PDB file of C-alpha atoms in Angstrom:
ATOM      1  CA  UNK D   1     184.925  93.756  36.329  1.00 44.00           C
ATOM      2  CA  UNK D   2     185.069  91.223  38.899  1.00 46.00           C
ATOM      3  CA  UNK D   3     182.208  88.989  40.465  1.00 47.00           C
ATOM      4  CA  UNK D   4     181.729  89.393  44.194  1.00 47.00           C
ATOM      5  CA  UNK D   5     181.346  86.371  46.446  1.00 45.00           C
ATOM      6  CA  UNK D   6     177.606  86.940  47.087  1.00 45.00           C
ATOM      7  CA  UNK D   7     177.006  87.260  43.491  1.00 45.00           C
ATOM      8  CA  UNK D   8     178.464  83.901  43.109  1.00 43.00           C
ATOM      9  CA  UNK D   9     176.836  82.552  45.811  1.00 46.00           C
ATOM     10  CA  UNK D  10     173.423  84.096  44.424  1.00 48.00           C
ATOM     11  CA  UNK D  11     174.149  82.648  40.764  1.00 48.00           C
ATOM     12  CA  UNK D  12     175.335  79.225  42.001  1.00 49.00           C
ATOM     13  CA  UNK D  13     172.775  76.692  40.838  1.00 51.00           C
ATOM     14  CA  UNK D  14     172.412  73.329  42.935  1.00 54.00           C
ATOM     15  CA  UNK D  15     173.483  70.356  40.916  1.00 51.00           C
ATOM     16  CA  UNK D  16     170.561  67.626  40.900  1.00 52.00           C
ATOM     17  CA  UNK D  17     171.102  64.645  43.051  1.00 58.00           C
ATOM     18  CA  UNK D  18     174.308  66.324  44.573  1.00 74.00           C
ATOM     19  CA  UNK D  19     172.655  65.754  48.059  1.00 80.00           C
ATOM     20  CA  UNK D  20     172.003  62.152  47.062  1.00 81.00           C
ATOM     21  CA  UNK D  21     175.568  61.551  46.044  1.00 80.00           C
ATOM     22  CA  UNK D  22     176.939  63.009  49.051  1.00 83.00           C
ATOM     23  CA  UNK D  23     174.562  60.504  50.949  1.00 81.00           C
ATOM     24  CA  UNK D  24     175.761  57.363  49.221  1.00 82.00           C
ATOM     25  CA  UNK D  25     179.378  58.992  49.670  1.00 85.00           C
ATOM     26  CA  UNK D  26     178.889  58.964  53.433  1.00 82.00           C
ATOM     27  CA  UNK D  27     177.385  55.725  53.517  1.00 82.00           C
ATOM     28  CA  UNK D  28     180.499  54.225  51.628  1.00 83.00           C
ATOM     29  CA  UNK D  29     182.866  55.950  54.003  1.00 87.00           C
ATOM     30  CA  UNK D  30     180.900  54.881  57.122  1.00 85.00           C
ATOM     31  CA  UNK D  31     180.065  51.240  55.800  1.00 85.00           C
ATOM     32  CA  UNK D  32     181.782  49.652  58.413  1.00 88.00           C
ATOM     33  CA  UNK D  33     179.743  51.336  61.324  1.00 86.00           C
ATOM     34  CA  UNK D  34     176.391  50.996  59.198  1.00 85.00           C
ATOM     35  CA  UNK D  35     176.978  47.278  59.273  1.00 89.00           C
ATOM     36  CA  UNK D  36     177.730  47.117  62.708  1.00 89.00           C
ATOM     37  CA  UNK D  37     174.248  49.197  63.274  1.00 88.00           C
ATOM     38  CA  UNK D  38     172.241  46.749  60.796  1.00 90.00           C
ATOM     39  CA  UNK D  39     171.316  44.420  63.464  1.00 91.00           C
ATOM     40  CA  UNK D  40     169.893  47.058  65.491  1.00 90.00           C
ATOM     41  CA  UNK D  41     167.556  48.748  62.312  1.00 90.00           C
ATOM     42  CA  UNK D  42     166.497  44.606  61.460  1.00 93.00           C
ATOM     43  CA  UNK D  43     165.300  44.320  65.112  1.00 92.00           C
ATOM     44  CA  UNK D  44     163.187  47.573  64.937  1.00 90.00           C
ATOM     45  CA  UNK D  45     161.864  46.939  61.563  1.00 91.00           C
ATOM     46  CA  UNK D  46     160.773  43.361  62.935  1.00 91.00           C
ATOM     47  CA  UNK D  47     159.697  43.871  66.080  1.00 88.00           C
ATOM     48  CA  UNK D  48     158.950  47.566  66.535  1.00 83.00           C
ATOM     49  CA  UNK D  49     157.608  48.734  63.413  1.00 87.00           C
ATOM     50  CA  UNK D  50     156.015  45.693  61.720  1.00 86.00           C
ATOM     51  CA  UNK D  51     153.601  44.904  64.354  1.00 84.00           C
ATOM     52  CA  UNK D  52     152.243  48.394  63.858  1.00 87.00           C
ATOM     53  CA  UNK D  53     150.198  46.999  60.992  1.00 88.00           C
ATOM     54  CA  UNK D  54     148.292  44.645  63.575  1.00 87.00           C
ATOM     55  CA  UNK D  55     146.782  47.732  65.151  1.00 88.00           C
ATOM     56  CA  UNK D  56     144.357  47.696  62.628  1.00 92.00           C
ATOM     57  CA  UNK D  57     142.206  44.903  64.523  1.00 93.00           C
ATOM     58  CA  UNK D  58     141.771  47.380  67.269  1.00 93.00           C
ATOM     59  CA  UNK D  59     139.056  48.988  64.804  1.00 94.00           C
ATOM     60  CA  UNK D  60     137.679  45.540  63.628  1.00 93.00           C
ATOM     61  CA  UNK D  61     135.768  42.790  65.064  1.00 92.00           C
ATOM     62  CA  UNK D  62     138.502  40.341  64.372  1.00 91.00           C
ATOM     63  CA  UNK D  63     137.935  36.924  63.365  1.00 87.00           C
ATOM     64  CA  UNK D  64     141.027  34.569  62.915  1.00 86.00           C
ATOM     65  CA  UNK D  65     139.648  32.530  60.141  1.00 87.00           C
ATOM     66  CA  UNK D  66     138.785  35.856  58.507  1.00 88.00           C
ATOM     67  CA  UNK D  67     141.987  37.556  58.844  1.00 88.00           C
ATOM     68  CA  UNK D  68     142.866  41.131  59.157  1.00 87.00           C
ATOM     69  CA  UNK D  69     141.631  42.544  56.174  1.00 88.00           C
ATOM     70  CA  UNK D  70     138.524  40.223  56.111  1.00 88.00           C
ATOM     71  CA  UNK D  71     137.375  41.074  59.358  1.00 90.00           C
ATOM     72  CA  UNK D  72     134.373  43.725  59.938  1.00 92.00           C
ATOM     73  CA  UNK D  73     135.093  47.253  60.604  1.00 92.00           C
ATOM     74  CA  UNK D  74     133.726  48.409  64.011  1.00 93.00           C
ATOM     75  CA  UNK D  75     134.950  51.791  64.189  1.00 91.00           C
ATOM     76  CA  UNK D  76     135.782  52.859  67.946  1.00 94.00           C
ATOM     77  CA  UNK D  77     133.528  50.298  69.394  1.00 94.00           C
ATOM     78  CA  UNK D  78     135.996  48.438  71.373  1.00 94.00           C
ATOM     79  CA  UNK D  79     137.589  52.010  72.846  1.00 95.00           C
ATOM     80  CA  UNK D  80     133.857  52.950  73.834  1.00 95.00           C
ATOM     81  CA  UNK D  81     133.198  49.522  75.610  1.00 94.00           C
ATOM     82  CA  UNK D  82     136.583  50.014  77.538  1.00 95.00           C
ATOM     83  CA  UNK D  83     135.792  53.462  78.597  1.00 94.00           C
ATOM     84  CA  UNK D  84     132.399  52.439  79.873  1.00 94.00           C
ATOM     85  CA  UNK D  85     133.774  49.412  81.908  1.00 92.00           C
ATOM     86  CA  UNK D  86     134.066  49.574  85.664  1.00 89.00           C
ATOM     87  CA  UNK D  87     137.670  48.346  85.174  1.00 90.00           C
ATOM     88  CA  UNK D  88     138.887  51.809  83.167  1.00 94.00           C
ATOM     89  CA  UNK D  89     139.459  54.050  86.006  1.00 94.00           C
ATOM     90  CA  UNK D  90     140.589  51.224  88.167  1.00 94.00           C
ATOM     91  CA  UNK D  91     143.321  50.481  85.508  1.00 94.00           C
ATOM     92  CA  UNK D  92     143.950  53.772  84.659  1.00 94.00           C
ATOM     93  CA  UNK D  93     144.350  54.640  88.675  1.00 94.00           C
ATOM     94  CA  UNK D  94     146.572  51.526  89.482  1.00 94.00           C
ATOM     95  CA  UNK D  95     148.737  52.111  86.243  1.00 94.00           C
ATOM     96  CA  UNK D  96     149.470  55.809  87.109  1.00 93.00           C
ATOM     97  CA  UNK D  97     150.184  55.446  90.715  1.00 94.00           C
ATOM     98  CA  UNK D  98     152.443  52.398  90.188  1.00 94.00           C
ATOM     99  CA  UNK D  99     154.201  54.370  87.296  1.00 92.00           C
ATOM    100  CA  UNK D 100     154.357  57.717  89.166  1.00 93.00           C
ATOM    101  CA  UNK D 101     155.832  55.979  92.425  1.00 94.00           C
ATOM    102  CA  UNK D 102     158.286  54.064  90.324  1.00 93.00           C
ATOM    103  CA  UNK D 103     159.416  57.659  88.586  1.00 92.00           C
ATOM    104  CA  UNK D 104     159.490  59.440  92.133  1.00 93.00           C
ATOM    105  CA  UNK D 105     161.393  56.904  94.029  1.00 93.00           C
ATOM    106  CA  UNK D 106     163.466  54.434  91.531  1.00 92.00           C
ATOM    107  CA  UNK D 107     164.601  57.715  89.060  1.00 94.00           C
ATOM    108  CA  UNK D 108     166.886  59.531  91.728  1.00 94.00           C
ATOM    109  CA  UNK D 109     168.802  56.601  93.198  1.00 94.00           C
ATOM    110  CA  UNK D 110     170.905  55.842  90.243  1.00 94.00           C
ATOM    111  CA  UNK D 111     171.748  59.617  90.408  1.00 95.00           C
ATOM    112  CA  UNK D 112     172.557  59.479  93.957  1.00 94.00           C
ATOM    113  CA  UNK D 113     174.199  56.344  93.777  1.00 94.00           C
ATOM    114  CA  UNK D 114     176.690  57.388  91.048  1.00 94.00           C
ATOM    115  CA  UNK D 115     177.294  60.830  92.695  1.00 94.00           C
ATOM    116  CA  UNK D 116     178.274  59.044  96.042  1.00 93.00           C
ATOM    117  CA  UNK D 117     180.394  56.066  93.977  1.00 92.00           C
ATOM    118  CA  UNK D 118     182.377  58.965  92.142  1.00 91.00           C
ATOM    119  CA  UNK D 119     183.403  60.446  95.511  1.00 89.00           C
ATOM    120  CA  UNK D 120     185.048  56.996  96.777  1.00 89.00           C
ATOM    121  CA  UNK D 121     188.770  56.993  96.473  1.00 86.00           C
ATOM    122  CA  UNK D 122     189.181  53.432  97.060  1.00 88.00           C
ATOM    123  CA  UNK D 123     189.620  52.031  93.241  1.00 88.00           C
ATOM    124  CA  UNK D 124     189.057  48.374  94.308  1.00 91.00           C
ATOM    125  CA  UNK D 125     186.521  49.102  96.690  1.00 91.00           C
ATOM    126  CA  UNK D 126     184.689  51.429  94.165  1.00 90.00           C
ATOM    127  CA  UNK D 127     184.672  48.788  91.301  1.00 90.00           C
ATOM    128  CA  UNK D 128     183.655  46.053  93.617  1.00 92.00           C
ATOM    129  CA  UNK D 129     180.627  47.954  94.777  1.00 92.00           C
ATOM    130  CA  UNK D 130     179.868  48.945  91.270  1.00 89.00           C
ATOM    131  CA  UNK D 131     180.181  45.280  90.017  1.00 90.00           C
ATOM    132  CA  UNK D 132     177.629  43.914  92.847  1.00 91.00           C
ATOM    133  CA  UNK D 133     175.267  46.915  91.977  1.00 91.00           C
ATOM    134  CA  UNK D 134     174.616  46.201  88.392  1.00 87.00           C
ATOM    135  CA  UNK D 135     174.650  42.581  88.714  1.00 90.00           C
ATOM    136  CA  UNK D 136     170.921  42.254  89.315  1.00 91.00           C
ATOM    137  CA  UNK D 137     170.333  43.838  86.109  1.00 91.00           C
ATOM    138  CA  UNK D 138     171.275  40.696  84.422  1.00 91.00           C
ATOM    139  CA  UNK D 139     168.534  38.493  86.299  1.00 91.00           C
ATOM    140  CA  UNK D 140     165.553  37.869  84.514  1.00 91.00           C
ATOM    141  CA  UNK D 141     162.334  38.924  85.634  1.00 92.00           C
ATOM    142  CA  UNK D 142     160.930  35.833  86.564  1.00 93.00           C
ATOM    143  CA  UNK D 143     164.194  34.891  88.774  1.00 94.00           C
ATOM    144  CA  UNK D 144     164.000  38.407  90.543  1.00 93.00           C
ATOM    145  CA  UNK D 145     159.905  37.701  91.154  1.00 93.00           C
ATOM    146  CA  UNK D 146     160.864  34.204  92.555  1.00 94.00           C
ATOM    147  CA  UNK D 147     163.657  35.764  94.887  1.00 94.00           C
ATOM    148  CA  UNK D 148     160.831  38.378  96.076  1.00 94.00           C
ATOM    149  CA  UNK D 149     158.293  35.679  96.667  1.00 93.00           C
ATOM    150  CA  UNK D 150     160.975  33.533  98.517  1.00 93.00           C
ATOM    151  CA  UNK D 151     162.063  36.401 100.876  1.00 93.00           C
ATOM    152  CA  UNK D 152     158.363  37.567 101.661  1.00 92.00           C
ATOM    153  CA  UNK D 153     157.225  33.889 102.302  1.00 90.00           C
ATOM    154  CA  UNK D 154     155.092  33.839 105.315  1.00 88.00           C
ATOM    155  CA  UNK D 155     156.574  30.449 106.596  1.00 84.00           C
ATOM    156  CA  UNK D 156     160.390  30.424 105.618  1.00 85.00           C
ATOM    157  CA  UNK D 157     160.965  33.884 104.154  1.00 89.00           C
ATOM    158  CA  UNK D 158     164.132  36.031 105.293  1.00 91.00           C
ATOM    159  CA  UNK D 159     162.032  39.015 106.031  1.00 92.00           C
ATOM    160  CA  UNK D 160     159.493  37.079 108.215  1.00 91.00           C
ATOM    161  CA  UNK D 161     162.392  35.123 110.016  1.00 91.00           C
ATOM    162  CA  UNK D 162     163.836  38.492 111.057  1.00 91.00           C
ATOM    163  CA  UNK D 163     160.666  39.745 112.192  1.00 90.00           C
ATOM    164  CA  UNK D 164     160.185  36.367 114.352  1.00 89.00           C
ATOM    165  CA  UNK D 165     163.536  37.199 115.586  1.00 89.00           C
ATOM    166  CA  UNK D 166     163.032  40.557 117.149  1.00 90.00           C
ATOM    167  CA  UNK D 167     159.377  39.207 118.461  1.00 87.00           C
ATOM    168  CA  UNK D 168     156.873  40.557 115.708  1.00 87.00           C
ATOM    169  CA  UNK D 169     154.477  38.192 113.921  1.00 87.00           C
ATOM    170  CA  UNK D 170     155.064  36.937 110.445  1.00 86.00           C
ATOM    171  CA  UNK D 171     153.143  38.569 107.535  1.00 88.00           C
ATOM    172  CA  UNK D 172     151.985  37.549 104.063  1.00 90.00           C
ATOM    173  CA  UNK D 173     153.142  40.670 102.343  1.00 92.00           C
ATOM    174  CA  UNK D 174     152.465  39.440  98.976  1.00 91.00           C
ATOM    175  CA  UNK D 175     148.394  38.989  99.960  1.00 92.00           C
ATOM    176  CA  UNK D 176     148.162  42.738 101.490  1.00 92.00           C
ATOM    177  CA  UNK D 177     147.047  45.408  99.150  1.00 93.00           C
ATOM    178  CA  UNK D 178     148.793  48.190 101.040  1.00 93.00           C
ATOM    179  CA  UNK D 179     152.357  46.526 100.535  1.00 94.00           C
ATOM    180  CA  UNK D 180     152.247  45.786  96.665  1.00 94.00           C
ATOM    181  CA  UNK D 181     153.320  49.166  95.253  1.00 94.00           C
ATOM    182  CA  UNK D 182     156.223  49.092  98.005  1.00 94.00           C
ATOM    183  CA  UNK D 183     157.449  45.709  97.086  1.00 95.00           C
ATOM    184  CA  UNK D 184     157.380  46.549  93.208  1.00 95.00           C
ATOM    185  CA  UNK D 185     159.079  49.898  93.679  1.00 95.00           C
ATOM    186  CA  UNK D 186     161.412  48.744  95.952  1.00 94.00           C
ATOM    187  CA  UNK D 187     162.339  45.672  93.615  1.00 94.00           C
ATOM    188  CA  UNK D 188     162.600  47.835  90.702  1.00 94.00           C
ATOM    189  CA  UNK D 189     165.145  50.186  92.717  1.00 94.00           C
ATOM    190  CA  UNK D 190     167.262  47.413  93.596  1.00 93.00           C
ATOM    191  CA  UNK D 191     167.238  45.493  89.950  1.00 92.00           C
ATOM    192  CA  UNK D 192     167.885  48.780  88.117  1.00 93.00           C
ATOM    193  CA  UNK D 193     169.895  51.058  90.181  1.00 93.00           C
ATOM    194  CA  UNK D 194     173.303  49.843  89.304  1.00 91.00           C
ATOM    195  CA  UNK D 195     172.951  49.236  85.740  1.00 92.00           C
ATOM    196  CA  UNK D 196     171.244  53.009  85.150  1.00 93.00           C
ATOM    197  CA  UNK D 197     174.216  54.465  87.159  1.00 94.00           C
ATOM    198  CA  UNK D 198     176.567  53.745  84.546  1.00 93.00           C
ATOM    199  CA  UNK D 199     174.891  56.509  82.769  1.00 94.00           C
ATOM    200  CA  UNK D 200     175.235  59.086  85.238  1.00 95.00           C
ATOM    201  CA  UNK D 201     178.923  57.655  85.822  1.00 93.00           C
ATOM    202  CA  UNK D 202     179.859  58.343  82.263  1.00 93.00           C
ATOM    203  CA  UNK D 203     178.342  61.909  82.128  1.00 94.00           C
ATOM    204  CA  UNK D 204     180.725  62.758  85.474  1.00 94.00           C
ATOM    205  CA  UNK D 205     183.733  61.129  83.863  1.00 92.00           C
ATOM    206  CA  UNK D 206     183.474  63.883  81.305  1.00 92.00           C
ATOM    207  CA  UNK D 207     183.639  66.926  83.394  1.00 93.00           C
ATOM    208  CA  UNK D 208     186.549  68.828  83.242  1.00 92.00           C
ATOM    209  CA  UNK D 209     188.808  68.166  86.177  1.00 91.00           C
ATOM    210  CA  UNK D 210     190.210  71.734  86.307  1.00 93.00           C
ATOM    211  CA  UNK D 211     186.723  72.856  87.578  1.00 92.00           C
ATOM    212  CA  UNK D 212     187.364  70.531  90.719  1.00 92.00           C
ATOM    213  CA  UNK D 213     190.940  71.795  90.971  1.00 92.00           C
ATOM    214  CA  UNK D 214     189.640  75.191  91.242  1.00 93.00           C
ATOM    215  CA  UNK D 215     187.216  74.468  93.530  1.00 92.00           C
ATOM    216  CA  UNK D 216     189.809  73.014  95.687  1.00 91.00           C
ATOM    217  CA  UNK D 217     191.808  76.138  95.430  1.00 92.00           C
ATOM    218  CA  UNK D 218     188.924  78.230  96.494  1.00 89.00           C
ATOM    219  CA  UNK D 219     188.498  76.000  99.655  1.00 90.00           C
ATOM    220  CA  UNK D 220     185.035  74.383  98.608  1.00 90.00           C
ATOM    221  CA  UNK D 221     184.335  71.048 100.331  1.00 90.00           C
ATOM    222  CA  UNK D 222     183.596  67.961  98.604  1.00 89.00           C
ATOM    223  CA  UNK D 223     179.867  68.432  99.071  1.00 90.00           C
ATOM    224  CA  UNK D 224     179.993  72.056  97.661  1.00 92.00           C
ATOM    225  CA  UNK D 225     181.792  70.553  94.571  1.00 93.00           C
ATOM    226  CA  UNK D 226     179.151  67.914  94.386  1.00 92.00           C
ATOM    227  CA  UNK D 227     176.486  70.437  94.612  1.00 91.00           C
ATOM    228  CA  UNK D 228     177.965  72.979  92.556  1.00 92.00           C
ATOM    229  CA  UNK D 229     179.954  71.187  89.767  1.00 93.00           C
ATOM    230  CA  UNK D 230     178.948  67.590  89.477  1.00 94.00           C
ATOM    231  CA  UNK D 231     175.326  67.782  89.612  1.00 93.00           C
ATOM    232  CA  UNK D 232     174.968  70.785  87.213  1.00 92.00           C
ATOM    233  CA  UNK D 233     177.391  69.322  85.104  1.00 93.00           C
ATOM    234  CA  UNK D 234     175.270  66.163  84.507  1.00 94.00           C
ATOM    235  CA  UNK D 235     172.153  67.945  84.443  1.00 91.00           C
ATOM    236  CA  UNK D 236     171.507  67.567  80.885  1.00 89.00           C
ATOM    237  CA  UNK D 237     171.803  63.845  81.229  1.00 91.00           C
ATOM    238  CA  UNK D 238     169.439  63.582  84.118  1.00 92.00           C
ATOM    239  CA  UNK D 239     166.720  65.844  81.685  1.00 88.00           C
ATOM    240  CA  UNK D 240     167.155  63.210  78.818  1.00 88.00           C
ATOM    241  CA  UNK D 241     166.719  60.290  81.324  1.00 91.00           C
ATOM    242  CA  UNK D 242     163.793  62.079  83.120  1.00 90.00           C
ATOM    243  CA  UNK D 243     162.056  62.425  79.625  1.00 88.00           C
ATOM    244  CA  UNK D 244     162.312  58.784  78.550  1.00 87.00           C
ATOM    245  CA  UNK D 245     161.410  57.606  81.965  1.00 89.00           C
ATOM    246  CA  UNK D 246     158.347  59.928  82.187  1.00 86.00           C
ATOM    247  CA  UNK D 247     157.248  58.723  78.520  1.00 81.00           C
ATOM    248  CA  UNK D 248     157.333  55.035  79.774  1.00 82.00           C
ATOM    249  CA  UNK D 249     155.409  55.739  83.254  1.00 85.00           C
ATOM    250  CA  UNK D 250     152.478  54.282  81.661  1.00 84.00           C
ATOM    251  CA  UNK D 251     154.276  51.496  79.828  1.00 83.00           C
ATOM    252  CA  UNK D 252     154.520  48.959  82.929  1.00 87.00           C
ATOM    253  CA  UNK D 253     155.596  45.848  81.790  1.00 83.00           C
ATOM    254  CA  UNK D 254     153.109  42.947  82.517  1.00 86.00           C
ATOM    255  CA  UNK D 255     155.767  40.375  83.603  1.00 89.00           C
ATOM    256  CA  UNK D 256     156.702  41.333  87.425  1.00 93.00           C
ATOM    257  CA  UNK D 257     152.870  42.402  88.077  1.00 93.00           C
ATOM    258  CA  UNK D 258     151.871  39.033  86.551  1.00 92.00           C
ATOM    259  CA  UNK D 259     153.925  37.237  88.726  1.00 92.00           C
ATOM    260  CA  UNK D 260     153.563  39.074  91.819  1.00 93.00           C
ATOM    261  CA  UNK D 261     150.152  39.792  92.173  1.00 90.00           C
ATOM    262  CA  UNK D 262     147.319  37.446  93.299  1.00 88.00           C
ATOM    263  CA  UNK D 263     143.253  38.135  93.454  1.00 87.00           C
ATOM    264  CA  UNK D 264     143.853  39.585  96.993  1.00 91.00           C
ATOM    265  CA  UNK D 265     145.783  42.560  95.445  1.00 92.00           C
ATOM    266  CA  UNK D 266     143.990  43.159  92.211  1.00 89.00           C
ATOM    267  CA  UNK D 267     142.439  46.224  93.308  1.00 92.00           C
ATOM    268  CA  UNK D 268     145.832  47.854  93.476  1.00 93.00           C
ATOM    269  CA  UNK D 269     147.953  45.665  91.342  1.00 93.00           C
ATOM    270  CA  UNK D 270     146.036  45.338  87.978  1.00 92.00           C
ATOM    271  CA  UNK D 271     147.288  47.510  85.304  1.00 94.00           C
ATOM    272  CA  UNK D 272     146.925  48.207  81.666  1.00 94.00           C
ATOM    273  CA  UNK D 273     149.592  45.570  80.572  1.00 93.00           C
ATOM    274  CA  UNK D 274     148.034  42.705  82.645  1.00 93.00           C
ATOM    275  CA  UNK D 275     144.569  43.631  81.751  1.00 94.00           C
ATOM    276  CA  UNK D 276     145.788  43.228  77.935  1.00 93.00           C
ATOM    277  CA  UNK D 277     147.173  40.146  78.910  1.00 93.00           C
ATOM    278  CA  UNK D 278     144.162  38.569  80.189  1.00 92.00           C
ATOM    279  CA  UNK D 279     141.679  39.806  77.688  1.00 92.00           C
ATOM    280  CA  UNK D 280     144.105  38.946  74.756  1.00 91.00           C
ATOM    281  CA  UNK D 281     145.569  35.739  75.423  1.00 89.00           C
ATOM    282  CA  UNK D 282     143.600  34.349  77.830  1.00 90.00           C
ATOM    283  CA  UNK D 283     140.095  35.360  76.681  1.00 90.00           C
ATOM    284  CA  UNK D 284     141.294  35.466  73.027  1.00 88.00           C
ATOM    285  CA  UNK D 285     139.532  38.931  72.745  1.00 92.00           C
ATOM    286  CA  UNK D 286     142.512  40.169  70.652  1.00 92.00           C
ATOM    287  CA  UNK D 287     140.448  43.468  69.360  1.00 94.00           C
ATOM    288  CA  UNK D 288     139.416  44.636  72.565  1.00 94.00           C
ATOM    289  CA  UNK D 289     142.935  44.029  73.827  1.00 94.00           C
ATOM    290  CA  UNK D 290     144.511  45.666  70.935  1.00 93.00           C
ATOM    291  CA  UNK D 291     142.136  48.708  71.585  1.00 95.00           C
ATOM    292  CA  UNK D 292     143.495  48.980  75.332  1.00 94.00           C
ATOM    293  CA  UNK D 293     147.111  48.432  74.373  1.00 92.00           C
ATOM    294  CA  UNK D 294     146.631  51.461  71.665  1.00 93.00           C
ATOM    295  CA  UNK D 295     145.115  53.482  74.206  1.00 93.00           C
ATOM    296  CA  UNK D 296     148.100  52.917  76.759  1.00 91.00           C
ATOM    297  CA  UNK D 297     150.557  53.742  74.176  1.00 89.00           C
ATOM    298  CA  UNK D 298     148.891  56.988  73.260  1.00 91.00           C
ATOM    299  CA  UNK D 299     148.911  58.131  77.055  1.00 91.00           C
ATOM    300  CA  UNK D 300     152.655  57.167  76.872  1.00 88.00           C
ATOM    301  CA  UNK D 301     153.175  59.169  73.703  1.00 88.00           C
ATOM    302  CA  UNK D 302     151.245  62.309  75.309  1.00 90.00           C
ATOM    303  CA  UNK D 303     153.385  61.854  78.491  1.00 88.00           C
ATOM    304  CA  UNK D 304     156.713  61.661  76.502  1.00 86.00           C
ATOM    305  CA  UNK D 305     155.353  65.183  74.475  1.00 88.00           C
ATOM    306  CA  UNK D 306     154.630  66.834  77.742  1.00 88.00           C
ATOM    307  CA  UNK D 307     157.708  66.014  79.538  1.00 85.00           C
ATOM    308  CA  UNK D 308     159.733  67.380  76.761  1.00 84.00           C
ATOM    309  CA  UNK D 309     158.193  70.685  76.450  1.00 85.00           C
ATOM    310  CA  UNK D 310     158.456  70.852  80.188  1.00 82.00           C
ATOM    311  CA  UNK D 311     162.240  69.929  80.243  1.00 78.00           C
ATOM    312  CA  UNK D 312     163.001  72.399  77.264  1.00 80.00           C
ATOM    313  CA  UNK D 313     161.001  75.309  79.419  1.00 79.00           C
ATOM    314  CA  UNK D 314     162.751  74.431  82.531  1.00 74.00           C
ATOM    315  CA  UNK D 315     166.242  73.430  81.380  1.00 65.00           C
ATOM    316  CA  UNK D 316     166.360  74.099  77.710  1.00 65.00           C
ATOM    317  CA  UNK D 317     167.217  70.618  77.107  1.00 69.00           C
ATOM    318  CA  UNK D 318     164.766  68.105  75.258  1.00 69.00           C
ATOM    319  CA  UNK D 319     164.816  64.758  72.862  1.00 68.00           C
ATOM    320  CA  UNK D 320     164.127  67.089  70.135  1.00 72.00           C
TER     321      UNK D 320
END
């Protein structure tokens, strides 16, 4: 009597450690790729996962001389102090609005730029424009902030010189609270638009050319091909990037804000990260600053989870 295939599969016993053996076999096969990936792993271990241990001080009254383990536990005392302070809602509002405006205005620009650049037929002109567009991404935050300060200077700045040329009065933009968010978001668009567009250009390059050829045969215009072929084809990439951007909406870097704001714009410019910088490094209140930073990270995590769920409901795509 012959044994059937299902019976063989049912009677088959998994060899102990076979999965581990296969894992090592694959690691040996892909060892060159793993070696290339090793610096990235070391970086995340040292600078991302290693410092997580230091978050313990958010629940302690940290003393430099006693160390992390020797300091006294205070539980959620620092969180309660932060939530009860008058700074909490101001920081929350400023961080939320600055992150929201950056997401709403800065996120679509690389998509639009990539789609329009893809329609350019002159190869030399296309490459030149693309090169100049992502050059600002290689500039440091200090250089970008210095350029903004120089351009907007009320005495010799380029913007105010143009205003004077057309008969308008010069204005100290960086001292006007109503202009700070506009300046910040505009600088983010200018600095990151070209570099982020590379992702969308790569997604556009993977679109099947026969789709465009068939559309041309059917008499579709270039705008219609952009609307019904290009944008829907890169929608998975757009959704993934939107999730990542939404998750970092509350994680506004302190460097540019710190370099651009001043006491006259604190009411609209002071965010969680600059508050942590002042409390932690300037006032040496490490436990309190760690509690504020941990709260900021938790809010960012919640935003990432919510956006991922909405993205999967809307388009069926998510990070996991």
